[in-house]
GROMACS .gro file of C-alpha atoms in nm:
model
  278
    1MET     CA    1  -1.378   4.534  -0.601
    2GLU     CA    2  -1.379   4.567  -0.223
    3ARG     CA    3  -1.720   4.399  -0.204
    4LEU     CA    4  -1.588   4.113  -0.419
    5ARG     CA    5  -1.287   4.064  -0.190
    6VAL     CA    6  -1.515   4.053   0.116
    7SER     CA    7  -1.745   3.800  -0.054
    8LEU     CA    8  -1.452   3.576  -0.148
    9PHE     CA    9  -1.314   3.596   0.205
   10LEU     CA   10  -1.648   3.492   0.356
   11LEU     CA   11  -1.684   3.211   0.105
   12LEU     CA   12  -1.342   3.072   0.198
   13LEU     CA   13  -1.428   3.106   0.565
   14PHE     CA   14  -1.751   2.912   0.520
   15CYS     CA   15  -1.566   2.637   0.329
   16SER     CA   16  -1.297   2.587   0.593
   17PRO     CA   17  -1.229   2.228   0.704
   18CYS     CA   18  -1.287   2.312   1.072
   19LEU     CA   19  -1.653   2.213   1.074
   20SER     CA   20  -1.772   2.006   1.366
   21GLU     CA   21  -1.859   1.648   1.271
   22GLY     CA   22  -2.138   1.622   1.527
   23LYS     CA   23  -1.989   1.324   1.713
   24THR     CA   24  -1.931   1.246   2.078
   25PHE     CA   25  -1.643   1.011   2.161
   26PHE     CA   26  -1.600   0.774   2.455
   27THR     CA   27  -1.288   0.597   2.581
   28HIS     CA   28  -1.244   0.220   2.595
   29LEU     CA   29  -1.336   0.245   2.965
   30GLY     CA   30  -1.665   0.418   2.884
   31THR     CA   31  -1.574   0.767   3.005
   32LEU     CA   32  -1.658   1.076   2.799
   33CYS     CA   33  -1.378   1.222   2.586
   34ALA     CA   34  -1.319   1.590   2.658
   35GLU     CA   35  -1.196   1.638   2.299
   36ASP     CA   36  -1.202   1.467   1.960
   37CYS     CA   37  -1.044   1.122   1.926
   38LYS     CA   38  -0.703   1.196   1.769
   39PRO     CA   39  -0.407   0.993   1.635
   40ASP     CA   40  -0.116   0.959   1.878
   41GLY     CA   41   0.182   0.754   1.761
   42GLY     CA   42  -0.013   0.492   1.569
   43GLU     CA   43  -0.295   0.480   1.824
   44TYR     CA   44  -0.606   0.690   1.878
   45LYS     CA   45  -0.644   0.863   2.214
   46CYS     CA   46  -0.836   1.143   2.383
   47LYS     CA   47  -0.824   1.328   2.713
   48SER     CA   48  -1.073   1.200   2.969
   49THR     CA   49  -1.128   1.177   3.344
   50ASP     CA   50  -1.059   0.839   3.505
   51GLU     CA   51  -1.235   0.683   3.805
   52ASP     CA   52  -1.004   0.871   4.044
   53GLY     CA   53  -1.099   1.205   3.892
   54LYS     CA   54  -0.763   1.248   3.715
   55SER     CA   55  -0.728   1.369   3.357
   56GLN     CA   56  -0.555   1.107   3.144
   57SER     CA   57  -0.501   1.019   2.780
   58MET     CA   58  -0.704   0.706   2.702
   59TYR     CA   59  -0.778   0.483   2.404
   60CYS     CA   60  -1.070   0.574   2.178
   61SER     CA   61  -1.203   0.501   1.830
   62PRO     CA   62  -1.206   0.759   1.547
   63GLN     CA   63  -1.517   0.598   1.396
   64GLU     CA   64  -1.790   0.359   1.500
   65ASN     CA   65  -1.678  -0.007   1.517
   66VAL     CA   66  -1.312   0.075   1.459
   67ASP     CA   67  -1.050  -0.011   1.722
   68PHE     CA   68  -0.795   0.221   1.885
   69ARG     CA   69  -0.548   0.151   1.603
   70GLY     CA   70  -0.796   0.237   1.328
   71ARG     CA   71  -0.864  -0.126   1.233
   72GLN     CA   72  -1.215  -0.228   1.130
   73CYS     CA   73  -1.404  -0.451   1.375
   74GLN     CA   74  -1.545  -0.773   1.237
   75ALA     CA   75  -1.909  -0.747   1.130
   76ASP     CA   76  -2.014  -0.998   1.397
   77SER     CA   77  -1.807  -0.830   1.673
   78LYS     CA   78  -1.924  -0.474   1.729
   79CYS     CA   79  -1.749  -0.246   1.976
   80ALA     CA   80  -1.890  -0.329   2.321
   81LYS     CA   81  -1.782  -0.455   2.664
   82HIS     CA   82  -1.875  -0.816   2.594
   83GLY     CA   83  -1.865  -0.897   2.967
   84GLU     CA   84  -1.541  -0.706   3.038
   85ASP     CA   85  -1.475  -0.374   3.216
   86TYR     CA   86  -1.365  -0.216   2.888
   87SER     CA   87  -1.494  -0.200   2.531
   88TRP     CA   88  -1.329  -0.413   2.266
   89CYS     CA   89  -1.396  -0.586   1.936
   90ARG     CA   90  -1.246  -0.871   1.737
   91ILE     CA   91  -1.041  -0.769   1.433
   92ASN     CA   92  -0.987  -1.116   1.290
   93THR     CA   93  -0.962  -1.476   1.406
   94PHE     CA   94  -0.632  -1.413   1.583
   95SER     CA   95  -0.648  -1.057   1.716
   96TRP     CA   96  -0.869  -0.806   1.896
   97GLY     CA   97  -0.839  -0.442   2.000
   98TYR     CA   98  -0.964  -0.186   2.250
   99CYS     CA   99  -1.229   0.048   2.114
  100GLY     CA  100  -1.455   0.332   2.226
  101LEU     CA  101  -1.814   0.409   2.141
  102VAL     CA  102  -1.889   0.692   1.898
  103LYS     CA  103  -2.228   0.860   1.928
  104GLU     CA  104  -2.367   1.047   1.629
  105ASP     CA  105  -2.561   1.358   1.727
  106GLN     CA  106  -2.891   1.442   1.567
  107THR     CA  107  -2.845   1.674   1.269
  108LEU     CA  108  -3.061   1.937   1.108
  109GLY     CA  109  -3.041   1.902   0.732
  110ASP     CA  110  -2.693   2.003   0.622
  111ALA     CA  111  -2.625   2.227   0.919
  112GLY     CA  112  -2.278   2.380   0.887
  113GLU     CA  113  -2.120   2.510   1.205
  114ASP     CA  114  -1.843   2.757   1.171
  115HIS     CA  115  -1.746   3.067   1.361
  116HIS     CA  116  -1.678   3.027   1.734
  117ASN     CA  117  -1.627   3.322   1.963
  118THR     CA  118  -1.496   3.184   2.292
  119SER     CA  119  -1.384   3.515   2.442
  120PRO     CA  120  -1.592   3.557   2.760
  121HIS     CA  121  -1.767   3.891   2.791
  122ARG     CA  122  -2.062   4.034   2.976
  123ASN     CA  123  -2.401   4.021   2.808
  124ARG     CA  124  -2.598   4.136   3.109
  125ARG     CA  125  -2.478   4.233   3.453
  126ASP     CA  126  -2.514   3.878   3.586
  127GLU     CA  127  -2.443   3.673   3.271
  128VAL     CA  128  -2.119   3.593   3.091
  129VAL     CA  129  -2.110   3.484   2.726
  130LEU     CA  130  -1.893   3.171   2.712
  131ASP     CA  131  -1.917   3.092   2.341
  132THR     CA  132  -2.116   3.164   2.027
  133ILE     CA  133  -2.147   2.914   1.742
  134ASP     CA  134  -2.286   3.013   1.402
  135ASP     CA  135  -2.475   2.755   1.196
  136LEU     CA  136  -2.427   2.927   0.862
  137ALA     CA  137  -2.638   2.693   0.649
  138ASN     CA  138  -2.944   2.745   0.868
  139ARG     CA  139  -2.864   3.104   0.971
  140ARG     CA  140  -2.871   3.026   1.342
  141ARG     CA  141  -2.649   3.149   1.621
  142THR     CA  142  -2.624   2.949   1.943
  143THR     CA  143  -2.493   3.133   2.248
  144PHE     CA  144  -2.379   2.975   2.575
  145LEU     CA  145  -2.425   3.206   2.874
  146ALA     CA  146  -2.322   3.146   3.236
  147GLU     CA  147  -2.477   3.292   3.549
  148GLY     CA  148  -2.276   3.233   3.866
  149ALA     CA  149  -2.465   3.020   4.119
  150GLN     CA  150  -2.213   2.883   4.368
  151ASN     CA  151  -2.467   2.908   4.650
  152HIS     CA  152  -2.709   2.695   4.448
  153ILE     CA  153  -2.480   2.450   4.265
  154ALA     CA  154  -2.268   2.224   4.484
  155ASP     CA  155  -1.906   2.124   4.427
  156GLY     CA  156  -1.926   1.814   4.208
  157ASN     CA  157  -1.562   1.700   4.212
  158ASN     CA  158  -1.652   1.376   4.392
  159TYR     CA  159  -1.896   1.287   4.113
  160ARG     CA  160  -1.690   1.379   3.806
  161SER     CA  161  -1.642   1.027   3.671
  162GLU     CA  162  -2.004   0.929   3.726
  163ALA     CA  163  -2.123   1.261   3.580
  164ALA     CA  164  -1.917   1.200   3.264
  165ILE     CA  165  -2.108   0.876   3.209
  166LEU     CA  166  -2.444   1.036   3.294
  167ILE     CA  167  -2.388   1.332   3.061
  168GLY     CA  168  -2.254   1.106   2.788
  169ASN     CA  169  -2.586   0.921   2.782
  170TRP     CA  170  -2.786   1.239   2.720
  171ASP     CA  171  -2.971   1.293   2.395
  172ASN     CA  172  -3.261   1.526   2.323
  173SER     CA  173  -3.520   1.249   2.325
  174TYR     CA  174  -3.518   1.311   2.702
  175LEU     CA  175  -3.647   1.667   2.661
  176VAL     CA  176  -3.998   1.673   2.809
  177SER     CA  177  -4.232   1.960   2.893
  178GLN     CA  178  -4.360   1.822   3.222
  179THR     CA  179  -4.169   1.803   3.550
  180ARG     CA  180  -4.008   1.461   3.571
  181SER     CA  181  -3.736   1.301   3.781
  182ASN     CA  182  -3.485   1.034   3.682
  183LEU     CA  183  -3.470   1.108   3.308
  184ILE     CA  184  -3.131   0.938   3.324
  185LYS     CA  185  -2.970   0.805   3.641
  186THR     CA  186  -2.664   0.630   3.774
  187LYS     CA  187  -2.594   0.492   4.119
  188SER     CA  188  -2.540   0.832   4.284
  189ILE     CA  189  -2.676   1.103   4.053
  190ARG     CA  190  -2.958   1.167   3.807
  191ILE     CA  191  -3.091   1.421   3.554
  192ASP     CA  192  -3.427   1.582   3.639
  193MET     CA  193  -3.655   1.811   3.442
  194GLN     CA  194  -3.763   2.069   3.700
  195GLY     CA  195  -4.030   2.236   3.489
  196MET     CA  196  -4.048   2.513   3.229
  197VAL     CA  197  -3.933   2.871   3.288
  198ASN     CA  198  -3.991   3.189   3.087
  199ARG     CA  199  -3.695   3.380   2.945
  200HIS     CA  200  -3.701   3.653   2.679
  201ASN     CA  201  -4.062   3.561   2.595
  202LEU     CA  202  -3.964   3.198   2.530
  203ARG     CA  203  -4.010   2.882   2.734
  204TYR     CA  204  -3.702   2.692   2.850
  205HIS     CA  205  -3.655   2.341   2.989
  206ASN     CA  206  -3.498   2.359   3.337
  207LEU     CA  207  -3.265   2.056   3.348
  208GLN     CA  208  -3.066   1.967   3.659
  209ILE     CA  209  -2.819   1.703   3.767
  210GLN     CA  210  -2.908   1.604   4.124
  211VAL     CA  211  -2.747   1.384   4.387
  212ASN     CA  212  -2.967   1.089   4.482
  213VAL     CA  213  -3.032   1.193   4.842
  214PRO     CA  214  -3.339   1.350   5.007
  215ARG     CA  215  -3.314   1.726   5.050
  216GLY     CA  216  -3.482   1.928   5.318
  217GLY     CA  217  -3.435   2.174   5.601
  218ASN     CA  218  -3.087   2.323   5.617
  219MET     CA  219  -2.920   2.051   5.410
  220PRO     CA  220  -2.667   2.176   5.152
  221SER     CA  221  -2.762   2.191   4.786
  222THR     CA  222  -2.783   1.860   4.600
  223THR     CA  223  -2.771   2.030   4.257
  224LEU     CA  224  -2.451   1.962   4.061
  225SER     CA  225  -2.546   2.122   3.728
  226GLN     CA  226  -2.830   2.334   3.587
  227VAL     CA  227  -2.901   2.394   3.218
  228PHE     CA  228  -3.177   2.586   3.040
  229VAL     CA  229  -3.268   2.469   2.688
  230PRO     CA  230  -3.522   2.654   2.467
  231GLU     CA  231  -3.845   2.470   2.388
  232ASN     CA  232  -3.920   2.364   2.029
  233ILE     CA  233  -3.597   2.515   1.894
  234TYR     CA  234  -3.330   2.292   1.743
  235VAL     CA  235  -3.026   2.250   1.969
  236PRO     CA  236  -2.777   1.968   1.894
  237ASP     CA  237  -2.748   1.698   2.161
  238ARG     CA  238  -2.379   1.771   2.210
  239TYR     CA  239  -2.456   2.135   2.296
  240VAL     CA  240  -2.672   2.021   2.588
  241ARG     CA  241  -2.400   1.779   2.700
  242ARG     CA  242  -2.147   2.059   2.683
  243ALA     CA  243  -2.377   2.287   2.884
  244PHE     CA  244  -2.405   2.025   3.161
  245GLN     CA  245  -2.025   2.002   3.174
  246GLU     CA  246  -1.977   2.381   3.176
  247SER     CA  247  -2.231   2.419   3.456
  248MET     CA  248  -2.064   2.156   3.670
  249VAL     CA  249  -1.712   2.291   3.622
  250ARG     CA  250  -1.807   2.657   3.669
  251ARG     CA  251  -2.082   2.601   3.930
  252ALA     CA  252  -2.300   2.827   3.719
  253ARG     CA  253  -2.638   2.814   3.550
  254ILE     CA  254  -2.592   2.771   3.175
  255PHE     CA  255  -2.842   2.917   2.928
  256ILE     CA  256  -2.849   2.806   2.565
  257ASP     CA  257  -2.992   3.088   2.354
  258VAL     CA  258  -3.064   3.051   1.981
  259SER     CA  259  -3.110   3.348   1.747
  260SER     CA  260  -3.115   3.405   1.372
  261ILE     CA  261  -2.828   3.565   1.179
  262ASN     CA  262  -2.847   3.755   0.852
  263ILE     CA  263  -2.619   3.612   0.583
  264PRO     CA  264  -2.665   3.692   0.211
  265ARG     CA  265  -2.834   3.399   0.036
  266LYS     CA  266  -2.574   3.389  -0.243
  267LEU     CA  267  -2.300   3.329   0.015
  268ILE     CA  268  -2.504   3.051   0.174
  269SER     CA  269  -2.550   2.893  -0.170
  270GLY     CA  270  -2.178   2.913  -0.233
  271TYR     CA  271  -2.109   2.761   0.107
  272MET     CA  272  -2.344   2.468   0.042
  273PHE     CA  273  -2.187   2.414  -0.300
  274CYS     CA  274  -1.835   2.386  -0.161
  275ARG     CA  275  -1.922   2.142   0.117
  276LYS     CA  276  -1.803   1.785   0.077
  277PRO     CA  277  -2.084   1.532   0.018
  278LYS     CA  278  -2.157   1.298   0.308
   0.00000   0.00000   0.00000
């Protein structure tokens, strides 16, 4: 009986509605949302950082080609800037609305993300576990770890708005195995691949956000963020984007580790059965 109660509890946990949708939201001004796009008094808004580096609530779209009021854009007027400083689309012949881009992350089959453990604790003497995310359907656990590096990673407050745009443009098609500069760039900063490093008998991509200035001699660090992503192991795009953000805010190196978890197959089958069809 006790085993049955535990099984039912796990099944309900796996079928909870709190699964991540695998989307990244942008405001009507093109800045990266720091949270999901949510309803707010008949409009959709999210928290983001404006051009002055201040956190504000801005317009966004809950779905692709939908405006900030949830109205469908016309088929011949997709959400875009259309020559303006903000994104918008036409709703009908007589009205238009602000809108924000919605980027779908790459998915792995029917990956179901569930349990988060955001309580920081020490994994090794110099690393702190920031979060663990369990992909129950594929029996994977992704762990975000931070290693303090304030002497190596510069204060990036002056680049926050530009970094939000840079990071928002990241997807894993930019993951390469050879050292390469300017994977993505803006006016002042860029993302570089600084080579492969070995960690726990695996190879990791060493990704860095750098300021676009020459570095040499006793000049201060030009590194604003540093992220290590395992080679040939599935990691969602949004996890890499989150790692860049965590690194910049904490001035720490962020490692994304992926391991397997042991979940009884019958519970996985039950979990897949209860998921809503896409």
